[in-house]
Amino acid sequence: MRHEIRICGFGGQGIILAGVILGEAAAKSGYQAVQTQSYGPESRGGAARSEVVVSDAPIDYPRVTKADAIVALSQPAFDRYAGEIGDGGFIVVDDAGVE
């Protein structure tokens, strides 16, 4: 079992914190988990992305290739990553930030 989750939006929305919490919860539940993050130089308002991979086996590649789930909190993030959803995956959006 391998699940790949991408959380994306603007800096200041808790994107990185959400990924860290998800990764910690998975690890404390007995799964292998890795969390990576990317954000712009701005402290608020710049692009932010957190990726979490959860598996019941050792993780050989820590990045999301085809997301099982995408949480998009801004329209630019949705526009950029919605096409990278895997078969059977789902997208959760913040309707205040994504049309």
CSV table of N, CA, C and O in Angstrom, one decimal, residues 23-64:
chain,number,residue,atom,x,y,z
A,23,GLY,N,1.9,13.5,8.2
A,23,GLY,CA,3.1,12.6,8.2
A,23,GLY,C,3.3,12.1,9.6
A,23,GLY,O,3.6,10.9,9.8
A,24,GLU,N,3.3,12.9,10.6
A,24,GLU,CA,3.5,12.5,12.0
A,24,GLU,C,2.4,11.5,12.4
A,24,GLU,O,2.7,10.5,13.1
A,25,ALA,N,1.2,11.8,12.1
A,25,ALA,CA,0.1,10.9,12.4
A,25,ALA,C,0.2,9.5,11.8
A,25,ALA,O,0.0,8.5,12.4
A,26,ALA,N,0.6,9.5,10.5
A,26,ALA,CA,0.9,8.2,9.9
A,26,ALA,C,2.0,7.4,10.5
A,26,ALA,O,1.9,6.2,10.7
A,27,ALA,N,3.1,8.1,10.8
A,27,ALA,CA,4.2,7.4,11.5
A,27,ALA,C,3.9,6.9,12.8
A,27,ALA,O,4.2,5.8,13.2
A,28,LYS,N,3.1,7.7,13.6
A,28,LYS,CA,2.7,7.2,14.9
A,28,LYS,C,1.7,6.1,14.9
A,28,LYS,O,1.5,5.4,15.9
A,29,SER,N,1.0,5.9,13.7
A,29,SER,CA,0.1,4.8,13.5
A,29,SER,C,0.8,3.6,13.0
A,29,SER,O,0.1,2.6,12.7
A,30,GLY,N,2.1,3.6,12.9
A,30,GLY,CA,2.8,2.4,12.5
A,30,GLY,C,3.2,2.3,11.0
A,30,GLY,O,3.8,1.3,10.6
A,31,TYR,N,2.9,3.4,10.2
A,31,TYR,CA,3.2,3.3,8.8
A,31,TYR,C,4.6,4.0,8.5
A,31,TYR,O,5.0,4.8,9.4
A,32,GLN,N,5.1,3.8,7.4
A,32,GLN,CA,6.3,4.5,6.9
A,32,GLN,C,5.7,5.8,6.4
A,32,GLN,O,4.7,5.8,5.7
A,33,ALA,N,6.4,6.9,6.6
A,33,ALA,CA,5.9,8.2,6.1
A,33,ALA,C,7.0,9.1,5.8
A,33,ALA,O,8.0,9.1,6.5
A,34,VAL,N,6.9,9.9,4.8
A,34,VAL,CA,7.8,11.0,4.5
A,34,VAL,C,7.1,12.2,4.0
A,34,VAL,O,6.0,12.1,3.3
A,35,GLN,N,7.6,13.4,4.4
A,35,GLN,CA,6.9,14.6,4.1
A,35,GLN,C,8.0,15.5,3.5
A,35,GLN,O,9.1,15.7,4.0
A,36,THR,N,7.6,16.1,2.3
A,36,THR,CA,8.5,17.1,1.7
A,36,THR,C,7.7,18.4,1.5
A,36,THR,O,6.5,18.4,1.5
A,37,GLN,N,8.4,19.5,1.4
A,37,GLN,CA,7.8,20.8,1.3
A,37,GLN,C,8.5,21.7,0.3
A,37,GLN,O,9.7,21.6,0.1
A,38,SER,N,7.7,22.6,-0.2
A,38,SER,CA,8.3,23.6,-1.1
A,38,SER,C,7.5,24.9,-0.9
A,38,SER,O,6.3,24.8,-0.9
A,39,TYR,N,8.2,26.0,-0.9
A,39,TYR,CA,7.5,27.3,-0.7
A,39,TYR,C,8.4,28.4,-1.2
A,39,TYR,O,9.6,28.3,-1.3
A,40,GLY,N,7.7,29.5,-1.6
A,40,GLY,CA,8.4,30.6,-2.2
A,40,GLY,C,9.1,31.4,-1.1
A,40,GLY,O,9.0,31.2,0.1
A,41,PRO,N,9.9,32.4,-1.5
A,41,PRO,CA,10.6,33.2,-0.5
A,41,PRO,C,9.7,34.1,0.4
A,41,PRO,O,10.2,34.6,1.4
A,42,GLU,N,8.5,34.4,-0.1
A,42,GLU,CA,7.6,35.2,0.7
A,42,GLU,C,7.1,34.4,2.0
A,42,GLU,O,6.9,33.2,1.9
A,43,SER,N,7.0,35.2,3.1
A,43,SER,CA,6.5,34.5,4.3
A,43,SER,C,5.0,34.3,4.2
A,43,SER,O,4.4,33.3,4.8
A,44,ARG,N,4.3,35.1,3.5
A,44,ARG,CA,2.8,34.9,3.3
A,44,ARG,C,2.5,35.2,1.8
A,44,ARG,O,3.0,36.2,1.2
A,45,GLY,N,1.5,34.5,1.3
A,45,GLY,CA,1.0,34.8,0.0
A,45,GLY,C,1.7,34.1,-1.2
A,45,GLY,O,1.2,34.1,-2.3
A,46,GLY,N,2.9,33.6,-1.0
A,46,GLY,CA,3.6,32.9,-2.1
A,46,GLY,C,3.1,31.5,-2.2
A,46,GLY,O,2.4,31.0,-1.3
A,47,ALA,N,3.5,30.8,-3.3
A,47,ALA,CA,3.1,29.4,-3.5
A,47,ALA,C,3.7,28.5,-2.4
A,47,ALA,O,4.8,28.7,-2.0
A,48,ALA,N,2.9,27.6,-1.9
A,48,ALA,CA,3.3,26.6,-0.9
A,48,ALA,C,2.8,25.2,-1.3
A,48,ALA,O,1.7,25.1,-1.8
A,49,ARG,N,3.6,24.2,-1.0
A,49,ARG,CA,3.2,22.8,-1.3
A,49,ARG,C,3.8,21.9,-0.3
A,49,ARG,O,5.0,22.1,0.1
A,50,SER,N,3.0,20.9,0.2
A,50,SER,CA,3.5,19.9,1.1
A,50,SER,C,3.1,18.6,0.5
A,50,SER,O,1.9,18.4,0.1
A,51,GLU,N,4.0,17.6,0.4
A,51,GLU,CA,3.7,16.3,-0.1
A,51,GLU,C,4.0,15.3,0.9
A,51,GLU,O,5.0,15.3,1.6
A,52,VAL,N,3.0,14.3,1.1
A,52,VAL,CA,3.2,13.3,2.1
A,52,VAL,C,3.0,11.9,1.4
A,52,VAL,O,2.0,11.8,0.6
A,53,VAL,N,3.9,11.0,1.6
A,53,VAL,CA,3.8,9.7,1.1
A,53,VAL,C,3.7,8.8,2.3
A,53,VAL,O,4.6,8.8,3.2
A,54,VAL,N,2.7,7.9,2.3
A,54,VAL,CA,2.5,7.0,3.4
A,54,VAL,C,2.4,5.6,2.8
A,54,VAL,O,1.8,5.3,1.8
A,55,SER,N,3.2,4.6,3.5
A,55,SER,CA,3.3,3.3,2.9
A,55,SER,C,3.4,2.3,4.1
A,55,SER,O,3.8,2.6,5.2
A,56,ASP,N,3.0,1.0,3.8
A,56,ASP,CA,3.3,0.0,4.8
A,56,ASP,C,4.6,-0.7,4.5
A,56,ASP,O,5.0,-1.7,5.2
A,57,ALA,N,5.3,-0.3,3.5
A,57,ALA,CA,6.7,-0.8,3.2
A,57,ALA,C,7.6,0.4,3.1
A,57,ALA,O,7.2,1.5,3.1
A,58,PRO,N,8.9,0.1,3.1
A,58,PRO,CA,9.9,1.2,3.0
A,58,PRO,C,9.6,2.1,1.8
A,58,PRO,O,9.3,1.5,0.7
A,59,ILE,N,9.8,3.4,1.9
A,59,ILE,CA,9.6,4.3,0.8
A,59,ILE,C,10.9,4.6,0.1
A,59,ILE,O,11.8,5.1,0.6
A,60,ASP,N,10.9,4.2,-1.2
A,60,ASP,CA,12.1,4.3,-2.0
A,60,ASP,C,12.2,5.6,-2.7
A,60,ASP,O,13.3,6.0,-3.1
A,61,TYR,N,11.0,6.3,-2.9
A,61,TYR,CA,11.1,7.6,-3.6
A,61,TYR,C,10.1,8.5,-2.8
A,61,TYR,O,8.9,8.2,-2.7
A,62,PRO,N,10.6,9.6,-2.3
A,62,PRO,CA,9.8,10.4,-1.3
A,62,PRO,C,8.9,11.5,-2.0
A,62,PRO,O,8.2,12.2,-1.2
A,63,ARG,N,8.8,11.5,-3.3
A,63,ARG,CA,8.0,12.6,-3.9
A,63,ARG,C,6.7,12.0,-4.5
A,63,ARG,O,6.6,10.8,-4.8
A,64,VAL,N,5.7,12.8,-4.6
A,64,VAL,CA,4.4,12.4,-5.2
A,64,VAL,C,4.6,12.4,-6.7
A,64,VAL,O,5.0,13.4,-7.3
